[in-house]
Amino acid sequence: MTAPFFPGGDSAPAAPADLPALDRVLAAASAQALLDAFGRARVVAALRDRMAALRADALAGRMPAASAQPEAILREAGEALKRDSQPRLRPVFNLTGTVLHTNLGRALLPDEAVQAVARALTAPVNLEFDLQDGGRGDRDDVVEGLLRELTGAEAATVVNNNAAAVLLMLNALADKREVVVSRGELVEIGGAFRIPDIMKRAGARLVEVGTTNRTHEADYEQAIGPRTAMLMKVHCSNYAVTGFTKSVSVAETARIAHGRGLPATVDLGSGTLIDLVQWGLPREDTVRDTVLAGADLVTFSGDKLLGGPQAGLLVGRADLIRKIKKNPLKRALRVGKLTLAALEPVLALYRSPEFLAERLTTLRLLTRPQRLMQAAAERLRDIVQHAAGPAYRVQAAAMFSQIGSGALPVDQLPSCGLCIRHLGPGRPGRHLVRLEAGLRGLPRPVIGRLDDDALWLDLRCLEERDEAEFSAQLAHSL
Ligand SMILES: *Cc1c(COP(=O)(O)O)cnc(C)c1O
């Protein structure tokens, strides 16, 4: 008969009766540190869990006597408590190459916003309090002035995200009435935001005009009837219609709408506040362009190209914004003080565009010169190679980043990073998946991109100040 294997070492198996009473475990020397860190209820629960597991092992004849010692039980229970206390929301390294990554929280905020949020978290603020007359204020006042200045619109309001802005706009202005939208713009934005579905939930009836690739002025003209509430345009965001195409401009849509006494609205999605061409980025209509072209209402996100916190911004005609603010959904979709605290300083940065590319984190990342990523790749190559081990080859490589979040989907930004391939026999996929999981399992998980039998780590979003943290956790191999 072979001797049973005990993972706990060479001690003999113990019986359930060898397990100490809970009180004895709690009286052991190292118990106090756990009680101080986690509180009595959690420590007791963790000890009971551990002892139940040991009892089951003992009944099966495979509990090493050593693991039944009070200190050993406390050690295991302590480890379990520590694992269970890790925050679920954790910082990661976004090396996916997608700067505005929805699943990784989109825009990173500048320090000004971080400070303002910290202040608003720990001190009372005049969120809805008018400091001039001591009466009740309106939370939209925090950013309305800035939004008017930056977009040229008459009025503005803020809600939880752009999906909420669209829902609110449709319900406030088109409940039980018709909204005319081009078939080429009936888009789905990742994560189940579909224009037709939002329309239905808002109580509005969708009237589709044109075809997928071509919509003409006359299509809009003919669709307008007595039940029409508005003409609406939607930014195509995450896809591009190319080839034999025709769409009607905002200016033209507005002209048609206004001729029939209707508003023209635009869901701009990303909503840039300033022309990005000056930083070598692709051209996008700004919110101001859209307002100037005649749109009566424009909705856009706070955490896409704008570079602020999650929010939905509505700007446009004062009478329409007033109507929207009276809608009960506005109360349900309103933003909290943290959002406004973060949004105000971000918008304020746009008043001095010459500093924007340095101070607005999103723009700084999007405009980061390729040579910086290349230098980082050269600095980090050996470290990553050492961590990955000899079964992999790590090379500095040119690659393309993308903006993300549906902004300018067809445009790519030249970048640089590390390309990791598996050497030797066997399908590379399995090995790369294992390496990818290893990186994901680090204290601050590293998220890369698997593609073309390689794992790509785009270094655009690893700024120099974060490199030390990145390298330190790779010091031990994966
Ligand atoms: C991103 C996007 C939305 C949704 O915005 P969220 O802020 O994510 O709610 C709606 N419409 C368009 C055109 C978009 O690009």
GROMACS .gro file of C-alpha atoms and ligand atoms in nm:
model
  493
    1MET     CA    1   0.000   0.000   0.000
    2THR     CA    2   0.140   0.340  -0.090
    3ALA     CA    3   0.143   0.616   0.170
    4PRO     CA    4  -0.125   0.882   0.122
    5PHE     CA    5  -0.001   1.217  -0.005
    6PHE     CA    6  -0.035   1.512   0.233
    7PRO     CA    7   0.010   1.854   0.078
    8GLY     CA    8   0.076   1.995   0.426
    9GLY     CA    9   0.408   1.811   0.454
   10ASP     CA   10   0.504   1.501   0.640
   11SER     CA   11   0.268   1.525   0.937
   12ALA     CA   12   0.029   1.239   0.996
   13PRO     CA   13  -0.340   1.261   0.908
   14ALA     CA   14  -0.568   1.390   1.181
   15ALA     CA   15  -0.928   1.317   1.275
   16PRO     CA   16  -1.214   1.567   1.299
   17ALA     CA   17  -1.180   1.548   1.678
   18ASP     CA   18  -0.830   1.697   1.647
   19LEU     CA   19  -0.971   2.028   1.525
   20PRO     CA   20  -0.953   2.294   1.797
   21ALA     CA   21  -1.262   2.474   1.929
   22LEU     CA   22  -1.328   2.816   1.778
   23ASP     CA   23  -1.251   2.990   2.109
   24ARG     CA   24  -0.907   2.833   2.119
   25VAL     CA   25  -0.832   2.957   1.768
   26LEU     CA   26  -0.950   3.306   1.858
   27ALA     CA   27  -0.725   3.303   2.164
   28ALA     CA   28  -0.413   3.229   1.957
   29ALA     CA   29  -0.151   3.501   1.926
   30SER     CA   30  -0.211   3.603   1.563
   31ALA     CA   31  -0.591   3.628   1.601
   32GLN     CA   32  -0.581   3.986   1.726
   33ALA     CA   33  -0.427   4.125   1.406
   34LEU     CA   34  -0.706   3.967   1.202
   35LEU     CA   35  -0.975   4.094   1.441
   36ASP     CA   36  -0.828   4.446   1.417
   37ALA     CA   37  -0.819   4.435   1.038
   38PHE     CA   38  -1.151   4.271   0.956
   39GLY     CA   39  -1.376   4.283   1.266
   40ARG     CA   40  -1.509   3.995   1.472
   41ALA     CA   41  -1.802   3.885   1.257
   42ARG     CA   42  -1.595   3.844   0.939
   43VAL     CA   43  -1.309   3.670   1.119
   44VAL     CA   44  -1.543   3.423   1.288
   45ALA     CA   45  -1.719   3.351   0.958
   46ALA     CA   46  -1.385   3.294   0.782
   47LEU     CA   47  -1.264   3.064   1.061
   48ARG     CA   48  -1.587   2.861   1.045
   49ASP     CA   49  -1.544   2.825   0.666
   50ARG     CA   50  -1.187   2.712   0.706
   51MET     CA   51  -1.269   2.465   0.980
   52ALA     CA   52  -1.562   2.321   0.785
   53ALA     CA   53  -1.325   2.258   0.494
   54LEU     CA   54  -1.073   2.094   0.729
   55ARG     CA   55  -1.344   1.877   0.885
   56ALA     CA   56  -1.445   1.753   0.541
   57ASP     CA   57  -1.078   1.673   0.469
   58ALA     CA   58  -1.044   1.496   0.803
   59LEU     CA   59  -1.349   1.279   0.737
   60ALA     CA   60  -1.194   1.182   0.406
   61GLY     CA   61  -0.876   1.093   0.593
   62ARG     CA   62  -0.665   1.363   0.431
   63MET     CA   63  -0.624   1.640   0.687
   64PRO     CA   64  -0.257   1.687   0.784
   65ALA     CA   65  -0.233   1.738   1.161
   66ALA     CA   66  -0.024   2.052   1.106
   67SER     CA   67  -0.307   2.229   0.930
   68ALA     CA   68  -0.536   2.176   1.230
   69GLN     CA   69  -0.313   2.398   1.447
   70PRO     CA   70  -0.478   2.729   1.550
   71GLU     CA   71  -0.204   2.940   1.388
   72ALA     CA   72  -0.236   2.746   1.060
   73ILE     CA   73  -0.613   2.789   1.061
   74LEU     CA   74  -0.573   3.164   1.126
   75ARG     CA   75  -0.321   3.194   0.845
   76GLU     CA   76  -0.552   3.031   0.591
   77ALA     CA   77  -0.856   3.227   0.712
   78GLY     CA   78  -0.650   3.548   0.691
   79GLU     CA   79  -0.554   3.473   0.330
   80ALA     CA   80  -0.918   3.410   0.242
   81LEU     CA   81  -1.023   3.737   0.407
   82LYS     CA   82  -0.756   3.927   0.216
   83ARG     CA   83  -0.864   3.774  -0.114
   84ASP     CA   84  -1.225   3.853  -0.038
   85SER     CA   85  -1.142   4.215   0.049
   86GLN     CA   86  -0.981   4.305  -0.282
   87PRO     CA   87  -1.182   4.583  -0.442
   88ARG     CA   88  -1.383   4.464  -0.739
   89LEU     CA   89  -1.311   4.786  -0.926
   90ARG     CA   90  -0.938   4.803  -0.978
   91PRO     CA   91  -0.692   5.007  -1.181
   92VAL     CA   92  -0.556   4.826  -1.485
   93PHE     CA   93  -0.305   4.909  -1.757
   94ASN     CA   94  -0.488   4.975  -2.081
   95LEU     CA   95  -0.246   4.848  -2.344
   96THR     CA   96  -0.524   4.752  -2.584
   97GLY     CA   97  -0.445   5.041  -2.814
   98THR     CA   98  -0.799   5.174  -2.776
   99VAL     CA   99  -0.769   5.503  -2.593
  100LEU     CA  100  -1.137   5.552  -2.509
  101HIS     CA  101  -1.211   5.192  -2.412
  102THR     CA  102  -1.571   5.163  -2.293
  103ASN     CA  103  -1.504   4.844  -2.097
  104LEU     CA  104  -1.210   5.008  -1.923
  105GLY     CA  105  -1.397   5.321  -1.823
  106ARG     CA  106  -1.335   5.552  -2.123
  107ALA     CA  107  -1.176   5.892  -2.062
  108LEU     CA  108  -0.915   5.943  -1.790
  109LEU     CA  109  -0.960   6.270  -1.612
  110PRO     CA  110  -0.705   6.547  -1.566
  111ASP     CA  111  -0.576   6.633  -1.218
  112GLU     CA  112  -0.795   6.944  -1.198
  113ALA     CA  113  -1.101   6.721  -1.216
  114VAL     CA  114  -0.963   6.474  -0.964
  115GLN     CA  115  -0.902   6.755  -0.712
  116ALA     CA  116  -1.248   6.900  -0.767
  117VAL     CA  117  -1.412   6.560  -0.714
  118ALA     CA  118  -1.211   6.503  -0.395
  119ARG     CA  119  -1.326   6.843  -0.262
  120ALA     CA  120  -1.688   6.775  -0.350
  121LEU     CA  121  -1.666   6.436  -0.178
  122THR     CA  122  -1.544   6.572   0.151
  123ALA     CA  123  -1.699   6.918   0.176
  124PRO     CA  124  -2.053   7.045   0.122
  125VAL     CA  125  -2.092   7.223  -0.211
  126ASN     CA  126  -2.342   7.471  -0.357
  127LEU     CA  127  -2.489   7.205  -0.585
  128GLU     CA  128  -2.839   7.352  -0.587
  129PHE     CA  129  -2.782   7.660  -0.378
  130ASP     CA  130  -2.761   8.010  -0.518
  131LEU     CA  131  -2.473   8.184  -0.342
  132GLN     CA  132  -2.592   8.523  -0.472
  133ASP     CA  133  -2.933   8.533  -0.311
  134GLY     CA  134  -2.918   8.240  -0.071
  135GLY     CA  135  -3.212   8.069  -0.241
  136ARG     CA  136  -3.246   7.744  -0.424
  137GLY     CA  137  -3.025   7.699  -0.730
  138ASP     CA  138  -3.018   7.467  -1.030
  139ARG     CA  139  -2.743   7.206  -1.062
  140ASP     CA  140  -2.715   7.264  -1.436
  141ASP     CA  141  -2.590   7.616  -1.357
  142VAL     CA  142  -2.254   7.464  -1.261
  143VAL     CA  143  -2.170   7.400  -1.626
  144GLU     CA  144  -2.434   7.573  -1.836
  145GLY     CA  145  -2.233   7.893  -1.879
  146LEU     CA  146  -1.927   7.702  -1.996
  147LEU     CA  147  -2.131   7.485  -2.232
  148ARG     CA  148  -2.293   7.792  -2.384
  149GLU     CA  149  -1.957   7.961  -2.428
  150LEU     CA  150  -1.793   7.655  -2.582
  151THR     CA  151  -2.076   7.549  -2.813
  152GLY     CA  152  -2.252   7.873  -2.901
  153ALA     CA  153  -2.583   7.721  -2.788
  154GLU     CA  154  -2.843   7.921  -2.596
  155ALA     CA  155  -2.888   7.672  -2.316
  156ALA     CA  156  -2.765   7.340  -2.181
  157THR     CA  157  -2.852   7.061  -1.942
  158VAL     CA  158  -2.670   6.752  -1.819
  159VAL     CA  159  -2.782   6.394  -1.752
  160ASN     CA  160  -2.622   6.060  -1.668
  161ASN     CA  161  -2.493   5.966  -2.015
  162ASN     CA  162  -2.565   6.031  -2.379
  163ALA     CA  163  -2.813   5.743  -2.402
  164ALA     CA  164  -3.009   5.916  -2.126
  165ALA     CA  165  -2.981   6.248  -2.310
  166VAL     CA  166  -3.133   6.095  -2.624
  167LEU     CA  167  -3.407   5.917  -2.426
  168LEU     CA  168  -3.495   6.236  -2.241
  169MET     CA  169  -3.492   6.451  -2.554
  170LEU     CA  170  -3.721   6.209  -2.739
  171ASN     CA  171  -3.964   6.169  -2.451
  172ALA     CA  172  -3.980   6.542  -2.381
  173LEU     CA  173  -4.030   6.649  -2.742
  174ALA     CA  174  -4.176   6.353  -2.928
  175ASP     CA  175  -4.391   6.144  -2.691
  176LYS     CA  176  -4.666   5.975  -2.898
  177ARG     CA  177  -4.542   6.157  -3.206
  178GLU     CA  178  -4.315   6.079  -3.498
  179VAL     CA  179  -3.942   6.124  -3.536
  180VAL     CA  180  -3.794   6.110  -3.884
  181VAL     CA  181  -3.452   5.939  -3.909
  182SER     CA  182  -3.248   5.826  -4.208
  183ARG     CA  183  -3.213   5.446  -4.246
  184GLY     CA  184  -2.839   5.501  -4.279
  185GLU     CA  185  -2.832   5.637  -3.925
  186LEU     CA  186  -3.031   5.372  -3.735
  187VAL     CA  187  -2.720   5.260  -3.556
  188GLU     CA  188  -2.645   5.033  -3.268
  189ILE     CA  189  -2.373   5.163  -3.041
  190GLY     CA  190  -2.199   4.881  -2.849
  191GLY     CA  191  -2.369   4.771  -2.529
  192ALA     CA  192  -2.728   4.762  -2.651
  193PHE     CA  193  -2.791   5.123  -2.737
  194ARG     CA  194  -3.005   5.106  -3.050
  195ILE     CA  195  -3.177   5.411  -3.183
  196PRO     CA  196  -3.504   5.224  -3.267
  197ASP     CA  197  -3.520   5.072  -2.916
  198ILE     CA  198  -3.453   5.402  -2.738
  199MET     CA  199  -3.714   5.562  -2.960
  200LYS     CA  200  -3.975   5.305  -2.855
  201ARG     CA  201  -3.892   5.339  -2.485
  202ALA     CA  202  -3.919   5.715  -2.515
  203GLY     CA  203  -4.272   5.677  -2.651
  204ALA     CA  204  -4.182   5.817  -2.991
  205ARG     CA  205  -4.265   5.655  -3.324
  206LEU     CA  206  -3.977   5.607  -3.561
  207VAL     CA  207  -4.030   5.702  -3.923
  208GLU     CA  208  -3.746   5.565  -4.134
  209VAL     CA  209  -3.653   5.740  -4.453
  210GLY     CA  210  -3.411   5.670  -4.737
  211THR     CA  211  -3.203   5.355  -4.768
  212THR     CA  212  -2.900   5.226  -4.584
  213ASN     CA  213  -2.656   5.401  -4.814
  214ARG     CA  214  -2.858   5.689  -4.957
  215THR     CA  215  -3.099   5.942  -4.814
  216HIS     CA  216  -3.212   6.253  -5.000
  217GLU     CA  217  -3.372   6.583  -4.901
  218ALA     CA  218  -3.697   6.472  -5.062
  219ASP     CA  219  -3.710   6.164  -4.835
  220TYR     CA  220  -3.731   6.390  -4.532
  221GLU     CA  221  -3.974   6.631  -4.700
  222GLN     CA  222  -4.215   6.349  -4.788
  223ALA     CA  223  -4.204   6.191  -4.443
  224ILE     CA  224  -4.320   6.500  -4.260
  225GLY     CA  225  -4.686   6.488  -4.159
  226PRO     CA  226  -4.919   6.622  -3.892
  227ARG     CA  227  -4.778   6.388  -3.626
  228THR     CA  228  -4.412   6.469  -3.689
  229ALA     CA  229  -4.232   6.601  -3.382
  230MET     CA  230  -3.881   6.644  -3.520
  231LEU     CA  231  -3.619   6.546  -3.774
  232MET     CA  232  -3.330   6.371  -3.608
  233LYS     CA  233  -2.980   6.294  -3.726
  234VAL     CA  234  -2.759   6.037  -3.557
  235HIS     CA  235  -2.381   6.024  -3.581
  236CYS     CA  236  -2.278   5.687  -3.725
  237SER     CA  237  -2.006   5.658  -3.460
  238ASN     CA  238  -1.880   5.303  -3.480
  239TYR     CA  239  -1.920   5.240  -3.849
  240ALA     CA  240  -1.868   5.421  -4.174
  241VAL     CA  241  -2.090   5.430  -4.481
  242THR     CA  242  -1.862   5.455  -4.782
  243GLY     CA  243  -1.891   5.411  -5.155
  244PHE     CA  244  -2.215   5.501  -5.332
  245THR     CA  245  -2.360   5.712  -5.053
  246LYS     CA  246  -2.566   6.021  -4.999
  247SER     CA  247  -2.674   6.176  -4.674
  248VAL     CA  248  -2.841   6.505  -4.594
  249SER     CA  249  -2.630   6.754  -4.402
  250VAL     CA  250  -2.729   6.900  -4.067
  251ALA     CA  251  -2.773   7.240  -4.233
  252GLU     CA  252  -3.004   7.096  -4.497
  253THR     CA  253  -3.200   6.888  -4.245
  254ALA     CA  254  -3.243   7.197  -4.028
  255ARG     CA  255  -3.360   7.401  -4.327
  256ILE     CA  256  -3.624   7.138  -4.412
  257ALA     CA  257  -3.736   7.108  -4.047
  258HIS     CA  258  -3.755   7.482  -3.993
  259GLY     CA  259  -3.953   7.526  -4.315
  260ARG     CA  260  -4.224   7.309  -4.154
  261GLY     CA  261  -4.196   7.465  -3.810
  262LEU     CA  262  -4.017   7.162  -3.661
  263PRO     CA  263  -3.693   7.125  -3.466
  264ALA     CA  264  -3.390   6.945  -3.608
  265THR     CA  265  -3.195   6.747  -3.352
  266VAL     CA  266  -2.859   6.572  -3.372
  267ASP     CA  267  -2.722   6.289  -3.159
  268LEU     CA  268  -2.356   6.366  -3.211
  269GLY     CA  269  -2.226   6.079  -2.996
  270SER     CA  270  -1.869   6.169  -2.925
  271GLY     CA  271  -1.918   6.539  -2.950
  272THR     CA  272  -1.586   6.716  -2.986
  273LEU     CA  273  -1.577   7.072  -2.862
  274ILE     CA  274  -1.282   7.180  -3.071
  275ASP     CA  275  -1.145   7.097  -3.415
  276LEU     CA  276  -0.892   6.819  -3.364
  277VAL     CA  277  -0.724   6.874  -3.699
  278GLN     CA  278  -0.486   7.123  -3.538
  279TRP     CA  279  -0.334   6.828  -3.349
  280GLY     CA  280  -0.312   6.608  -3.655
  281LEU     CA  281  -0.625   6.412  -3.568
  282PRO     CA  282  -0.900   6.346  -3.818
  283ARG     CA  283  -1.168   6.603  -3.879
  284GLU     CA  284  -1.499   6.571  -3.692
  285ASP     CA  285  -1.784   6.820  -3.683
  286THR     CA  286  -1.771   6.996  -3.349
  287VAL     CA  287  -2.074   7.068  -3.135
  288ARG     CA  288  -2.038   7.434  -3.227
  289ASP     CA  289  -2.035   7.351  -3.601
  290THR     CA  290  -2.353   7.153  -3.550
  291VAL     CA  291  -2.526   7.431  -3.358
  292LEU     CA  292  -2.413   7.685  -3.617
  293ALA     CA  293  -2.546   7.464  -3.897
  294GLY     CA  294  -2.889   7.507  -3.746
  295ALA     CA  295  -2.943   7.211  -3.513
  296ASP     CA  296  -3.196   7.303  -3.246
  297LEU     CA  297  -3.068   7.042  -3.002
  298VAL     CA  298  -2.743   6.846  -2.991
  299THR     CA  299  -2.669   6.555  -2.756
  300PHE     CA  300  -2.324   6.412  -2.683
  301SER     CA  301  -2.121   6.215  -2.429
  302GLY     CA  302  -1.901   6.360  -2.157
  303ASP     CA  303  -1.652   6.074  -2.149
  304LYS     CA  304  -1.570   6.019  -2.514
  305LEU     CA  305  -1.359   6.268  -2.711
  306LEU     CA  306  -1.458   6.545  -2.471
  307GLY     CA  307  -1.237   6.374  -2.212
  308GLY     CA  308  -1.454   6.424  -1.905
  309PRO     CA  309  -1.667   6.212  -1.672
  310GLN     CA  310  -1.956   5.991  -1.784
  311ALA     CA  311  -2.236   6.232  -1.866
  312GLY     CA  312  -2.484   6.318  -2.138
  313LEU     CA  313  -2.491   6.677  -2.249
  314LEU     CA  314  -2.781   6.846  -2.424
  315VAL     CA  315  -2.728   7.189  -2.573
  316GLY     CA  316  -2.954   7.398  -2.792
  317ARG     CA  317  -3.250   7.630  -2.805
  318ALA     CA  318  -3.350   7.774  -2.468
  319ASP     CA  319  -3.721   7.694  -2.508
  320LEU     CA  320  -3.649   7.329  -2.590
  321ILE     CA  321  -3.400   7.290  -2.305
  322ARG     CA  322  -3.660   7.441  -2.070
  323LYS     CA  323  -3.915   7.185  -2.184
  324ILE     CA  324  -3.665   6.903  -2.138
  325LYS     CA  325  -3.580   7.017  -1.786
  326LYS     CA  326  -3.949   7.009  -1.688
  327ASN     CA  327  -3.983   6.645  -1.794
  328PRO     CA  328  -3.997   6.406  -1.493
  329LEU     CA  329  -3.735   6.183  -1.657
  330LYS     CA  330  -3.484   6.465  -1.611
  331ARG     CA  331  -3.511   6.411  -1.236
  332ALA     CA  332  -3.457   6.038  -1.279
  333LEU     CA  333  -3.159   6.082  -1.511
  334ARG     CA  334  -2.989   6.377  -1.345
  335VAL     CA  335  -2.620   6.372  -1.257
  336GLY     CA  336  -2.471   6.381  -0.910
  337LYS     CA  337  -2.233   6.635  -0.766
  338LEU     CA  338  -1.927   6.424  -0.846
  339THR     CA  339  -2.004   6.432  -1.217
  340LEU     CA  340  -2.053   6.808  -1.214
  341ALA     CA  341  -1.742   6.859  -1.003
  342ALA     CA  342  -1.539   6.666  -1.263
  343LEU     CA  343  -1.707   6.816  -1.568
  344GLU     CA  344  -1.660   7.183  -1.481
  345PRO     CA  345  -1.277   7.186  -1.475
  346VAL     CA  346  -1.261   6.968  -1.787
  347LEU     CA  347  -1.480   7.212  -1.979
  348ALA     CA  348  -1.276   7.501  -1.839
  349LEU     CA  349  -0.961   7.355  -1.999
  350TYR     CA  350  -1.118   7.414  -2.340
  351ARG     CA  351  -1.110   7.789  -2.281
  352SER     CA  352  -0.732   7.785  -2.337
  353PRO     CA  353  -0.686   7.552  -2.633
  354GLU     CA  354  -0.309   7.610  -2.647
  355PHE     CA  355  -0.268   7.403  -2.328
  356LEU     CA  356  -0.529   7.143  -2.412
  357ALA     CA  357  -0.305   6.877  -2.566
  358GLU     CA  358  -0.091   6.880  -2.256
  359ARG     CA  359  -0.357   6.909  -1.984
  360LEU     CA  360  -0.654   6.713  -2.116
  361THR     CA  361  -0.551   6.354  -2.060
  362THR     CA  362  -0.752   6.210  -2.348
  363LEU     CA  363  -0.606   6.454  -2.597
  364ARG     CA  364  -0.256   6.408  -2.457
  365LEU     CA  365  -0.284   6.033  -2.513
  366LEU     CA  366  -0.436   6.069  -2.858
  367THR     CA  367  -0.162   6.309  -2.971
  368ARG     CA  368   0.129   6.130  -2.805
  369PRO     CA  369   0.414   6.122  -3.057
  370GLN     CA  370   0.509   5.779  -3.183
  371ARG     CA  371   0.873   5.828  -3.082
  372LEU     CA  372   0.771   5.832  -2.713
  373MET     CA  373   0.598   5.496  -2.746
  374GLN     CA  374   0.897   5.367  -2.937
  375ALA     CA  375   1.138   5.475  -2.663
  376ALA     CA  376   0.911   5.309  -2.405
  377ALA     CA  377   0.907   4.989  -2.610
  378GLU     CA  378   1.286   4.984  -2.614
  379ARG     CA  379   1.303   5.047  -2.238
  380LEU     CA  380   1.048   4.777  -2.155
  381ARG     CA  381   1.131   4.506  -2.406
  382ASP     CA  382   1.387   4.323  -2.191
  383ILE     CA  383   1.172   4.344  -1.881
  384VAL     CA  384   0.873   4.193  -2.057
  385GLN     CA  385   1.091   3.935  -2.231
  386HIS     CA  386   1.232   3.829  -1.896
  387ALA     CA  387   0.885   3.802  -1.743
  388ALA     CA  388   0.741   3.611  -2.038
  389GLY     CA  389   1.029   3.365  -2.043
  390PRO     CA  390   1.224   3.200  -2.325
  391ALA     CA  391   0.918   3.034  -2.477
  392TYR     CA  392   0.813   3.372  -2.610
  393ARG     CA  393   0.979   3.634  -2.826
  394VAL     CA  394   0.910   3.996  -2.732
  395GLN     CA  395   0.981   4.262  -2.993
  396ALA     CA  396   0.932   4.635  -3.019
  397ALA     CA  397   0.687   4.690  -3.302
  398ALA     CA  398   0.498   4.962  -3.479
  399MET     CA  399   0.122   4.929  -3.451
  400PHE     CA  400  -0.194   5.135  -3.475
  401SER     CA  401  -0.404   5.265  -3.187
  402GLN     CA  402  -0.760   5.372  -3.226
  403ILE     CA  403  -0.958   5.644  -3.056
  404GLY     CA  404  -1.239   5.413  -2.949
  405SER     CA  405  -1.592   5.465  -2.817
  406GLY     CA  406  -1.722   5.490  -3.168
  407ALA     CA  407  -1.525   5.803  -3.241
  408LEU     CA  408  -1.385   5.811  -3.593
  409PRO     CA  409  -1.390   5.432  -3.636
  410VAL     CA  410  -1.193   5.421  -3.959
  411ASP     CA  411  -0.906   5.637  -3.844
  412GLN     CA  412  -0.602   5.484  -3.682
  413LEU     CA  413  -0.315   5.645  -3.497
  414PRO     CA  414   0.045   5.532  -3.557
  415SER     CA  415   0.177   5.390  -3.233
  416CYS     CA  416   0.442   5.161  -3.096
  417GLY     CA  417   0.453   4.883  -2.844
  418LEU     CA  418   0.552   4.524  -2.782
  419CYS     CA  419   0.457   4.230  -2.997
  420ILE     CA  420   0.482   3.894  -2.823
  421ARG     CA  421   0.489   3.567  -3.015
  422HIS     CA  422   0.522   3.210  -2.894
  423LEU     CA  423   0.826   3.018  -3.013
  424GLY     CA  424   0.848   2.650  -3.068
  425PRO     CA  425   0.598   2.383  -3.163
  426GLY     CA  426   0.228   2.367  -3.101
  427ARG     CA  427  -0.044   2.609  -3.182
  428PRO     CA  428   0.056   2.957  -3.059
  429GLY     CA  429  -0.302   3.041  -2.957
  430ARG     CA  430  -0.308   2.838  -2.638
  431HIS     CA  431   0.026   2.973  -2.516
  432LEU     CA  432  -0.065   3.330  -2.594
  433VAL     CA  433  -0.396   3.294  -2.412
  434ARG     CA  434  -0.204   3.167  -2.110
  435LEU     CA  435   0.035   3.463  -2.122
  436GLU     CA  436  -0.253   3.703  -2.171
  437ALA     CA  437  -0.426   3.555  -1.865
  438GLY     CA  438  -0.103   3.586  -1.666
  439LEU     CA  439  -0.080   3.955  -1.745
  440ARG     CA  440  -0.446   3.995  -1.658
  441GLY     CA  441  -0.383   3.827  -1.324
  442LEU     CA  442  -0.116   4.075  -1.209
  443PRO     CA  443  -0.187   4.301  -0.908
  444ARG     CA  444  -0.258   4.580  -1.155
  445PRO     CA  445  -0.382   4.378  -1.451
  446VAL     CA  446  -0.226   4.443  -1.790
  447ILE     CA  447  -0.480   4.430  -2.069
  448GLY     CA  448  -0.340   4.373  -2.416
  449ARG     CA  449  -0.485   4.260  -2.746
  450LEU     CA  450  -0.463   3.916  -2.905
  451ASP     CA  451  -0.448   3.931  -3.280
  452ASP     CA  452  -0.275   3.752  -3.566
  453ASP     CA  453  -0.110   3.488  -3.344
  454ALA     CA  454   0.051   3.753  -3.128
  455LEU     CA  455  -0.017   3.943  -2.808
  456TRP     CA  456   0.012   4.316  -2.868
  457LEU     CA  457   0.088   4.564  -2.591
  458ASP     CA  458   0.031   4.913  -2.728
  459LEU     CA  459   0.227   5.156  -2.511
  460ARG     CA  460   0.036   5.471  -2.607
  461CYS     CA  461  -0.160   5.472  -2.281
  462LEU     CA  462   0.135   5.381  -2.058
  463GLU     CA  463   0.268   5.723  -1.969
  464GLU     CA  464   0.617   5.754  -1.828
  465ARG     CA  465   0.501   5.816  -1.474
  466ASP     CA  466   0.330   5.473  -1.471
  467GLU     CA  467   0.620   5.278  -1.619
  468ALA     CA  468   0.787   5.203  -1.286
  469GLU     CA  469   0.470   5.042  -1.151
  470PHE     CA  470   0.432   4.844  -1.472
  471SER     CA  471   0.789   4.715  -1.459
  472ALA     CA  472   0.797   4.643  -1.086
  473GLN     CA  473   0.516   4.392  -1.101
  474LEU     CA  474   0.683   4.215  -1.392
  475ALA     CA  475   1.002   4.164  -1.193
  476HIS     CA  476   0.879   3.815  -1.106
  477SER     CA  477   0.813   3.606  -1.410
  478LEU     CA  478   0.453   3.534  -1.504
  479LIG     C1  479  -2.176   5.665  -2.769
  479LIG     C2  480  -2.301   5.706  -2.834
  479LIG     C3  481  -2.421   5.704  -2.763
  479LIG     C4  482  -2.428   5.655  -2.621
  479LIG     O1  483  -2.361   5.744  -2.539
  479LIG     P1  484  -2.328   5.702  -2.386
  479LIG     O2  485  -2.265   5.826  -2.329
  479LIG     O3  486  -2.239   5.586  -2.393
  479LIG     O4  487  -2.459   5.670  -2.322
  479LIG     C5  488  -2.535   5.745  -2.827
  479LIG     N1  489  -2.532   5.788  -2.955
  479LIG     C6  490  -2.418   5.792  -3.026
  479LIG     C7  491  -2.422   5.839  -3.166
  479LIG     C8  492  -2.298   5.752  -2.967
  479LIG     O5  493  -2.184   5.755  -3.038
   0.00000   0.00000   0.00000
